[in-house]
N, C-alpha and C. Protein backbone atom coordinates (compact mmCIF):
# COMPACT_ATOMS: atom_id res chain seq x y z
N UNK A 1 28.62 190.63 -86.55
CA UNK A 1 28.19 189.24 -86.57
C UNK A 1 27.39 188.94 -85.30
N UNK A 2 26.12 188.71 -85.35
CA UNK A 2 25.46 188.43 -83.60
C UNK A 2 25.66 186.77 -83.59
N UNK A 3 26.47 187.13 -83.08
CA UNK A 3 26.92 185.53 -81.97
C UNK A 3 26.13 185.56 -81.29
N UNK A 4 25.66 184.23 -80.81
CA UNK A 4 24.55 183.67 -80.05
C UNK A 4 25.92 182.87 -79.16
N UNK A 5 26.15 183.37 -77.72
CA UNK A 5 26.97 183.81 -77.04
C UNK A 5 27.01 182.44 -76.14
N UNK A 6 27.89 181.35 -75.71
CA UNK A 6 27.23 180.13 -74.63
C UNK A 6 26.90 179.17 -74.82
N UNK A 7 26.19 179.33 -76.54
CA UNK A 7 25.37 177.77 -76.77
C UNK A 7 26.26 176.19 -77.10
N UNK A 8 25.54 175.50 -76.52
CA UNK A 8 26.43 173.90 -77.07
C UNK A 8 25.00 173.80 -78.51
N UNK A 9 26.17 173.06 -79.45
CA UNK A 9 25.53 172.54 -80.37
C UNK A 9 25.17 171.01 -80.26
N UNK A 10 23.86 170.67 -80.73
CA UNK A 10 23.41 169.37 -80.48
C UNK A 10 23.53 168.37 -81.90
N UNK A 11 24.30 167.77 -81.78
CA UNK A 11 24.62 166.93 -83.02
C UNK A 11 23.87 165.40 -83.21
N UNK A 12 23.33 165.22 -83.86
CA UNK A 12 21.90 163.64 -83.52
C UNK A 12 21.90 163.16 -84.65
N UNK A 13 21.53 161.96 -84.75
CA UNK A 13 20.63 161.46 -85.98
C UNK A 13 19.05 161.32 -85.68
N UNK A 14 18.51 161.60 -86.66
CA UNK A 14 17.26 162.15 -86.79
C UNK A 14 16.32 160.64 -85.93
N UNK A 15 16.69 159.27 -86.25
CA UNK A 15 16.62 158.13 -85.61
C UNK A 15 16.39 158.44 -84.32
N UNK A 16 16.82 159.27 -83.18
CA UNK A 16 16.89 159.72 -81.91
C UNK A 16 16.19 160.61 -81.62
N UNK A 17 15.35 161.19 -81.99
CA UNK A 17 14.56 162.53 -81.77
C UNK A 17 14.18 162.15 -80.32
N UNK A 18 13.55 161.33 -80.23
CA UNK A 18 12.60 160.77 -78.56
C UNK A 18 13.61 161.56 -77.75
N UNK A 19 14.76 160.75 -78.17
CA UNK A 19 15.49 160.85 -76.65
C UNK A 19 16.43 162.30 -76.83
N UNK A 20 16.65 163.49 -78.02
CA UNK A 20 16.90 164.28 -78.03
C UNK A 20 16.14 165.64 -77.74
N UNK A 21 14.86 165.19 -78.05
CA UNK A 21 13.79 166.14 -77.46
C UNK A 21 13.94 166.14 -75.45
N UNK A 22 13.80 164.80 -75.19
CA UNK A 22 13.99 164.91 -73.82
C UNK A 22 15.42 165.79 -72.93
N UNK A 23 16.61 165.04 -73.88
CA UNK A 23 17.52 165.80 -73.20
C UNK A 23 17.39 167.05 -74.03
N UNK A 24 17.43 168.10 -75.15
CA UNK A 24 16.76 169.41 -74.97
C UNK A 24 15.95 170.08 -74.14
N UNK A 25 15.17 169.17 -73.64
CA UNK A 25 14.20 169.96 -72.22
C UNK A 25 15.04 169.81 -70.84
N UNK A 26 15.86 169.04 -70.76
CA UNK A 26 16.87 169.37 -69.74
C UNK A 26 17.65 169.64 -69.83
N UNK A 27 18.56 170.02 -71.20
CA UNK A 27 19.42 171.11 -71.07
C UNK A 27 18.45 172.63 -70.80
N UNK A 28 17.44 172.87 -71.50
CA UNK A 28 17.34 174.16 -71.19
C UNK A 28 16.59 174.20 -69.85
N UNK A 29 15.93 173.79 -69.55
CA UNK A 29 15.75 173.45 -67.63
C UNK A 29 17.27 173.72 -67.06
N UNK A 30 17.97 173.38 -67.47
CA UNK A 30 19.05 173.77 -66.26
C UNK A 30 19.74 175.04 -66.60
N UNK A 31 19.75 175.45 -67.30
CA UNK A 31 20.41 176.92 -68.03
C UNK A 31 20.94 177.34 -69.07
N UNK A 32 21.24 175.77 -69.85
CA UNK A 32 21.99 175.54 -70.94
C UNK A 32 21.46 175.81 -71.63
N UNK A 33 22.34 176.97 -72.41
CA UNK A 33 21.47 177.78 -74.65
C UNK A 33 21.93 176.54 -75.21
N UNK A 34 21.55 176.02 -76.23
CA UNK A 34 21.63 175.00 -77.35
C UNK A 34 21.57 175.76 -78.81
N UNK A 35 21.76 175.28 -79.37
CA UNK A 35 21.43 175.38 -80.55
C UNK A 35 21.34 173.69 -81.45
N UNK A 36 20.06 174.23 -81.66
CA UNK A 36 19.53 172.50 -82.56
C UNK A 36 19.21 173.11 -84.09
N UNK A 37 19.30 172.32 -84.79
CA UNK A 37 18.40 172.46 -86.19
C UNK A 37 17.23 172.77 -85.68
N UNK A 38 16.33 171.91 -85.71
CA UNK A 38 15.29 172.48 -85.80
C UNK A 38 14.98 173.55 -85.16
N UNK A 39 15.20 174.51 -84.09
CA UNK A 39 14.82 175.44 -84.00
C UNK A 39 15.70 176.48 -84.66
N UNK A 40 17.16 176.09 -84.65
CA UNK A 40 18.14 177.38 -84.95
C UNK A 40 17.76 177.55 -86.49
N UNK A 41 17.30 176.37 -87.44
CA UNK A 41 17.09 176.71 -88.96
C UNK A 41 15.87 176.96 -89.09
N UNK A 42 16.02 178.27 -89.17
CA UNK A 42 14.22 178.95 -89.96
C UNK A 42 14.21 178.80 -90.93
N UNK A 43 12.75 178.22 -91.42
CA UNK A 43 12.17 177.24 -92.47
C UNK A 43 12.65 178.99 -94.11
N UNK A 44 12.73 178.65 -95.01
CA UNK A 44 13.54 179.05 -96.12
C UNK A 44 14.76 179.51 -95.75
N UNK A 45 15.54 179.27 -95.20
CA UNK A 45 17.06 179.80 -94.57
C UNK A 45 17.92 179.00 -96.01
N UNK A 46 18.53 179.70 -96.76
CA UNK A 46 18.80 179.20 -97.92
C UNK A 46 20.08 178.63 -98.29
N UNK A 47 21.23 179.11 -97.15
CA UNK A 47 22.52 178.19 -97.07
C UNK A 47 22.30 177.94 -95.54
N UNK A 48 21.85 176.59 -95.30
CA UNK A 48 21.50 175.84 -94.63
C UNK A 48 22.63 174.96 -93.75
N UNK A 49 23.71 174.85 -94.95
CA UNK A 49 25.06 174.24 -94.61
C UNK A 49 25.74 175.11 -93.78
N UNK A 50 25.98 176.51 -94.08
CA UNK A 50 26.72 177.39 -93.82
C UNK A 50 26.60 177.91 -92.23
N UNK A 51 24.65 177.99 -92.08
CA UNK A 51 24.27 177.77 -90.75
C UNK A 51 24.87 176.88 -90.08
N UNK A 52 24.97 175.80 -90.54
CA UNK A 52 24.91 174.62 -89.13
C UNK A 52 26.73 175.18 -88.40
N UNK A 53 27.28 175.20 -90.11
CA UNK A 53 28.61 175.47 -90.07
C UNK A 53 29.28 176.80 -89.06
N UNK A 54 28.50 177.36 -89.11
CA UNK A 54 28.52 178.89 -88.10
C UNK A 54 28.28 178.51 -86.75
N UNK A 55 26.91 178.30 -86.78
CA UNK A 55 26.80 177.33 -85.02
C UNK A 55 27.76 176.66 -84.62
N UNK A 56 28.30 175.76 -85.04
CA UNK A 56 29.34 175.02 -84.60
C UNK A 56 30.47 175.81 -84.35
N UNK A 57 31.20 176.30 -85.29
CA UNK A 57 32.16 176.94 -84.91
C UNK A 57 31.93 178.01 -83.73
N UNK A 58 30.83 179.07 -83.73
CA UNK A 58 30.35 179.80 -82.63
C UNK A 58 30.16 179.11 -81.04
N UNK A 59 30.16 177.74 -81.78
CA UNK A 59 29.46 177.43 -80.10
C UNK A 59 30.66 177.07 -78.63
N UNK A 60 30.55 176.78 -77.61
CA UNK A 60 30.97 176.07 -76.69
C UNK A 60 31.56 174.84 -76.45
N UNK A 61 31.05 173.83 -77.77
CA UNK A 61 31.08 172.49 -77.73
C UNK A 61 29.83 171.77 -78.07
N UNK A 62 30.33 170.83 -78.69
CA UNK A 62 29.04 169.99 -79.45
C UNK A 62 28.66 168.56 -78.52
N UNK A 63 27.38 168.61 -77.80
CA UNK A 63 26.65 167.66 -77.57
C UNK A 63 26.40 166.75 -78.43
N UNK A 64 27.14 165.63 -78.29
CA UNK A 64 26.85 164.36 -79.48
C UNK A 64 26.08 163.29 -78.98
N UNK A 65 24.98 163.06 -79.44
CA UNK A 65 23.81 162.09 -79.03
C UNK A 65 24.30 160.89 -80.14
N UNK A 66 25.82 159.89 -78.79
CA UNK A 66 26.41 159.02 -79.31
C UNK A 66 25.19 157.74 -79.89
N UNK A 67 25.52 157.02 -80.88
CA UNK A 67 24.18 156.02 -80.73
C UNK A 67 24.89 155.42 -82.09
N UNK A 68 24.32 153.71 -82.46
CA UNK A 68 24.42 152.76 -83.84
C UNK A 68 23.93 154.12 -84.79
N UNK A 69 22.51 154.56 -84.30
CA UNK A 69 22.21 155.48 -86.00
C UNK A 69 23.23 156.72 -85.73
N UNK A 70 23.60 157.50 -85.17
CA UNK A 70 25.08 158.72 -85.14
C UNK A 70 26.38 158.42 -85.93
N UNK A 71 26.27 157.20 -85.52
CA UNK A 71 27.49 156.35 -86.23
C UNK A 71 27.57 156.50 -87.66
N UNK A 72 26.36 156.51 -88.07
CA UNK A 72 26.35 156.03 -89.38
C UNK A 72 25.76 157.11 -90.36
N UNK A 73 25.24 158.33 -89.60
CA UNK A 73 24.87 159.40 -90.63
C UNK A 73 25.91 160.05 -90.69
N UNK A 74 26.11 160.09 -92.08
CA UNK A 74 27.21 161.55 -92.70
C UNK A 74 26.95 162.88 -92.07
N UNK A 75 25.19 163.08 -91.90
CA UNK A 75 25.52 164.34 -91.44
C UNK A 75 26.21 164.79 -89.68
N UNK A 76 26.38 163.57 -89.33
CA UNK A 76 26.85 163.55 -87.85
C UNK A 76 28.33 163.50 -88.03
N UNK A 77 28.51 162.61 -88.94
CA UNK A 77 29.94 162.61 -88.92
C UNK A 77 30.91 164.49 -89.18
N UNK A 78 30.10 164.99 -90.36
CA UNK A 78 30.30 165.98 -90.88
C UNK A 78 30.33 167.38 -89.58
N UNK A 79 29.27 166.80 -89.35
CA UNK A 79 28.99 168.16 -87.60
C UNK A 79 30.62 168.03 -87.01
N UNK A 80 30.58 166.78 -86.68
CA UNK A 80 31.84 166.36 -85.81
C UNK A 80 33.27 167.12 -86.34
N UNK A 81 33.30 166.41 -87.65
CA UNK A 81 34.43 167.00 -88.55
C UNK A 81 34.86 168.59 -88.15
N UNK A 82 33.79 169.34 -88.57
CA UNK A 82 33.87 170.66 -88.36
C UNK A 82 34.00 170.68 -87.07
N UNK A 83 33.31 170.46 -86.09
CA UNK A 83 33.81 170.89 -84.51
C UNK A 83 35.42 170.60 -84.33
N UNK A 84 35.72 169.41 -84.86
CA UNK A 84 37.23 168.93 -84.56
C UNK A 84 37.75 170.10 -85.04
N UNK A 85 37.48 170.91 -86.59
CA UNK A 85 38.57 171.22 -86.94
C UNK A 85 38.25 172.59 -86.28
N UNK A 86 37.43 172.77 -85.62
CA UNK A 86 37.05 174.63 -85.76
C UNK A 86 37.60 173.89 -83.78
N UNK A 87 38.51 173.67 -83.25
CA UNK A 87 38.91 172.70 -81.81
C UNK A 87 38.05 172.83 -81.11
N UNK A 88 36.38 172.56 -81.10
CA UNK A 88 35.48 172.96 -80.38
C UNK A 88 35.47 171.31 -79.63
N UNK A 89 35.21 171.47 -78.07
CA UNK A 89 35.35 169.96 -77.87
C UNK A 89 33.64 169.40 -77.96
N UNK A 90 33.51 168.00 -77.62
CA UNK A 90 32.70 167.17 -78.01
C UNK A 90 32.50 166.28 -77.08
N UNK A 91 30.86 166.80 -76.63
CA UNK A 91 30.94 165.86 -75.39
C UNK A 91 29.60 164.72 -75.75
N UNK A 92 29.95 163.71 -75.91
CA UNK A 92 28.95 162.56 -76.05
C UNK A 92 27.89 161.92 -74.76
N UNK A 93 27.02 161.87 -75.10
CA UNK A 93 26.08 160.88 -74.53
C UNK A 93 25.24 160.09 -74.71
């Protein structure tokens, strides 16, 4: 299995990109691997779910880009879900 070894997963609603693109350039400015959708999912990657689902569990802890729109997408909630249950912690900002 190649584990991608270190990375925090970045959990967002798509509503936030501005300010998730920015903090992506300073996590990896300071040393921090990530793993985001958009780069970690290569375009025809065909269980798409299963990815995100792997990252998460693989990772360090999930960066949650807290916000009104996070709140309210399923797919944020769902990221979360899985980190809780796979005990990955969750650090918001």
């Amino acid at each position: 299995m190649g584990l991608m070894m270190g990375h925090f997963f970045i959990s967002y609603s798509r509503r936030n990109i501005e300010f998730v693109e920015s903090l992506k350039t300073h996590l990896i400015q300071a040393g921090i691997d990530i793993w985001i959708d958009q780069v970690g999912l290569k375009p025809g990657t065909h269980d798409w779910e299963k990815a995100l689902r792997d990252a998460i569990k693989e990772s360090n802890g999930v960066v949650l880009v807290a916000s009104p729109s996070s709140q309210e997408s399923p797919f944020v909630r769902d990221e979360i879900a899985i980190a809780r249950a796979a005990n990955r912690k969750i650090y918001p900002v």
